Amino acid sequence: MSEDHQNPPLNYVRNEDLFVITYIYVVFGAITLFLNIPLAIYLLKTTSKNQKELIVIIALSLSDTVCAGQFLAMGIYRFVVWFSDVLFISQAACNRNIIVASYQICIQMDNLFGLTIALDRLFAVLLPVRYNKCGPGYTFFIVTSPVAVSLLGYCIHLLAISLLPPKFVDNICFNFSSVLPWFRNYLAYQRMLCVFIPIIIYFFIYIRMKLRFQRYGNSNSVLNKGMRHLTKTVSFITLASVFLVLIPEVWWYFTLFGGMDASIYFMFILLKKIVTFFIHTIRHRELMKHVHKVLPRKLTKLINFDAQSHSAVSKVKVIRESSHPVTTSMR
C-alpha cells in the first residue's frame, strides 16, 4: 500500500448522513443540469458577441450548467465509492482527485460570478458611455476572472496541503473533512461576501437609477428600460441567493439554532440554481414563448405571461442602436 493510502481504523463506520447528501447531489444535480442545458444553448444562439451585457449572463448560465454537472458527477462518484471497500487516503491525494478538485473550483466560481456581474452592472450604471466603448477584451476579463481566481484558490490550497504532514480521510472525500480549516473558512466567507456585497451594490444602483429617471424623465426612457431590465434580472438572482445561499451559509457556519443538517445545506445550494433557471426564463420573454407551450394554462396566467413583451435581449439591441447624445444624458 502506498504512502497516500492506508487501511481504516478497526472501529471506523461511515457516516450515513453522507449517503443522504449523495442522493441530493444526484437528484438535484440531474434536475439542474436538465434545466440549464437548454437555457445555455438558447442564450448562446440568440446573443451577439457584441452584447457584452448578455455574454456575462451567459457565462453565469454556463457556470450553473457546469456546477450542476459537477454535482451530478460527485453524486455518482460517491455512490461508486460508498459500495466499494473503505480506504483511507491522504488529504493531498483526496484533493488531487478530479471530482473533488472540480467541486472546489466550481463552488468558488459559483460564488465569484455573482460578485463579478454585480460589479459589471455598477460600472454600466455609473459610467454608461465608457462601458459601451469597452470591447471584447473587457468581456473576456469579466468572464475569465472568476475562473482564474477559483483555479488560483484551489492551487494554493493543494500546495499547502501537500507540504504539510499527511492526514488521512475516508476515500469518499467528504469536502469539509478533506480541506484545511483556513480553506473552509475562506470558502464560507467568500460565499457570504459574494452575496452580501452585490446586495449593497444593487441597492445603490436602484437608488441611483430611480433618481436619474426622476431627473431626466422620459427623455431617456429607452436606455433606462433596457438597463433596468438587465439589472433587475441579476438583482433578482442575488435576492434569491440571500435566502438560498447567504442565510443557509450563516446558519451552517456559525451553527445557529443548533446548526443545520448537511443534507439541507447542500439542497439549498442546488435549489438556488433551479431558481436561477426560472428567473432567467421568466425574464427572457422569447424563451418564455417556448416554455409556456408545455405549461398548464392556469400556470401561464399565474406568471402573467405576455408574449408580446420584450426581453432583455431585444432591449439590449435597442440600447445598441441608441445614439451617443441619448446615452450621454445618463452622465
PDB file of N, CA and C in Angstrom, residues 103 107-108 110-111 186-196 244-246 249 265 269:
ATOM      1  N   TYR A 103     -15.047  20.122  -7.780  1.00  0.00           N
ATOM      2  CA  TYR A 103     -16.022  20.636  -6.807  1.00  0.00           C
ATOM      3  C   TYR A 103     -15.509  21.922  -6.169  1.00  0.00           C
ATOM      4  N   ILE A 107     -17.377  25.523  -6.762  1.00  0.00           N
ATOM      5  CA  ILE A 107     -18.027  26.197  -5.655  1.00  0.00           C
ATOM      6  C   ILE A 107     -17.513  27.622  -5.520  1.00  0.00           C
ATOM      7  N   GLN A 108     -16.216  27.843  -5.816  1.00  0.00           N
ATOM      8  CA  GLN A 108     -15.674  29.203  -5.812  1.00  0.00           C
ATOM      9  C   GLN A 108     -16.189  29.999  -7.002  1.00  0.00           C
ATOM     10  N   ASP A 110     -18.902  29.659  -8.643  1.00  0.00           N
ATOM     11  CA  ASP A 110     -20.310  29.994  -8.420  1.00  0.00           C
ATOM     12  C   ASP A 110     -20.434  31.232  -7.539  1.00  0.00           C
ATOM     13  N   ASN A 111     -19.588  31.324  -6.520  1.00  0.00           N
ATOM     14  CA  ASN A 111     -19.613  32.492  -5.644  1.00  0.00           C
ATOM     15  C   ASN A 111     -19.191  33.753  -6.383  1.00  0.00           C
ATOM     16  N   TYR A 186     -12.242  30.238   4.264  1.00  0.00           N
ATOM     17  CA  TYR A 186     -12.170  31.069   3.054  1.00  0.00           C
ATOM     18  C   TYR A 186     -13.403  30.861   2.176  1.00  0.00           C
ATOM     19  N   LEU A 187     -13.801  29.615   1.967  1.00  0.00           N
ATOM     20  CA  LEU A 187     -14.974  29.322   1.147  1.00  0.00           C
ATOM     21  C   LEU A 187     -16.248  29.884   1.777  1.00  0.00           C
ATOM     22  N   ALA A 188     -16.348  29.758   3.105  1.00  0.00           N
ATOM     23  CA  ALA A 188     -17.546  30.239   3.790  1.00  0.00           C
ATOM     24  C   ALA A 188     -17.674  31.755   3.687  1.00  0.00           C
ATOM     25  N   TYR A 189     -16.592  32.464   3.981  1.00  0.00           N
ATOM     26  CA  TYR A 189     -16.649  33.927   3.936  1.00  0.00           C
ATOM     27  C   TYR A 189     -16.743  34.438   2.499  1.00  0.00           C
ATOM     28  N   GLN A 190     -16.130  33.725   1.576  1.00  0.00           N
ATOM     29  CA  GLN A 190     -16.278  34.095   0.168  1.00  0.00           C
ATOM     30  C   GLN A 190     -17.735  33.998  -0.247  1.00  0.00           C
ATOM     31  N   ARG A 191     -18.393  32.913   0.139  1.00  0.00           N
ATOM     32  CA  ARG A 191     -19.792  32.726  -0.219  1.00  0.00           C
ATOM     33  C   ARG A 191     -20.671  33.812   0.396  1.00  0.00           C
ATOM     34  N   MET A 192     -20.429  34.139   1.661  1.00  0.00           N
ATOM     35  CA  MET A 192     -21.241  35.157   2.324  1.00  0.00           C
ATOM     36  C   MET A 192     -21.011  36.542   1.727  1.00  0.00           C
ATOM     37  N   LEU A 193     -19.749  36.894   1.498  1.00  0.00           N
ATOM     38  CA  LEU A 193     -19.438  38.229   0.969  1.00  0.00           C
ATOM     39  C   LEU A 193     -19.884  38.385  -0.474  1.00  0.00           C
ATOM     40  N   CYS A 194     -19.828  37.295  -1.258  1.00  0.00           N
ATOM     41  CA  CYS A 194     -20.211  37.369  -2.666  1.00  0.00           C
ATOM     42  C   CYS A 194     -21.727  37.460  -2.848  1.00  0.00           C
ATOM     43  N   VAL A 195     -22.476  37.353  -1.771  1.00  0.00           N
ATOM     44  CA  VAL A 195     -23.914  37.644  -1.804  1.00  0.00           C
ATOM     45  C   VAL A 195     -24.186  38.984  -1.136  1.00  0.00           C
ATOM     46  N   PHE A 196     -23.529  39.237  -0.014  1.00  0.00           N
ATOM     47  CA  PHE A 196     -23.786  40.460   0.745  1.00  0.00           C
ATOM     48  C   PHE A 196     -23.347  41.708  -0.039  1.00  0.00           C
ATOM     49  N   LEU A 244     -31.244  31.493  -0.225  1.00  0.00           N
ATOM     50  CA  LEU A 244     -30.807  30.136  -0.539  1.00  0.00           C
ATOM     51  C   LEU A 244     -29.300  29.929  -0.407  1.00  0.00           C
ATOM     52  N   VAL A 245     -28.552  31.016  -0.188  1.00  0.00           N
ATOM     53  CA  VAL A 245     -27.099  30.895  -0.047  1.00  0.00           C
ATOM     54  C   VAL A 245     -26.617  31.576   1.231  1.00  0.00           C
ATOM     55  N   LEU A 246     -26.880  32.883   1.360  1.00  0.00           N
ATOM     56  CA  LEU A 246     -26.341  33.646   2.480  1.00  0.00           C
ATOM     57  C   LEU A 246     -26.885  33.147   3.827  1.00  0.00           C
ATOM     58  N   GLU A 249     -25.736  29.620   4.663  1.00  0.00           N
ATOM     59  CA  GLU A 249     -24.299  29.597   4.968  1.00  0.00           C
ATOM     60  C   GLU A 249     -24.027  30.140   6.365  1.00  0.00           C
ATOM     61  N   TYR A 265     -28.354  21.773   3.872  1.00  0.00           N
ATOM     62  CA  TYR A 265     -27.416  22.800   3.403  1.00  0.00           C
ATOM     63  C   TYR A 265     -27.133  22.637   1.918  1.00  0.00           C
ATOM     64  N   ILE A 269     -28.078  24.844  -1.800  1.00  0.00           N
ATOM     65  CA  ILE A 269     -27.114  25.248  -2.831  1.00  0.00           C
ATOM     66  C   ILE A 269     -27.639  24.900  -4.220  1.00  0.00           C
TER      67      ILE A 269
END
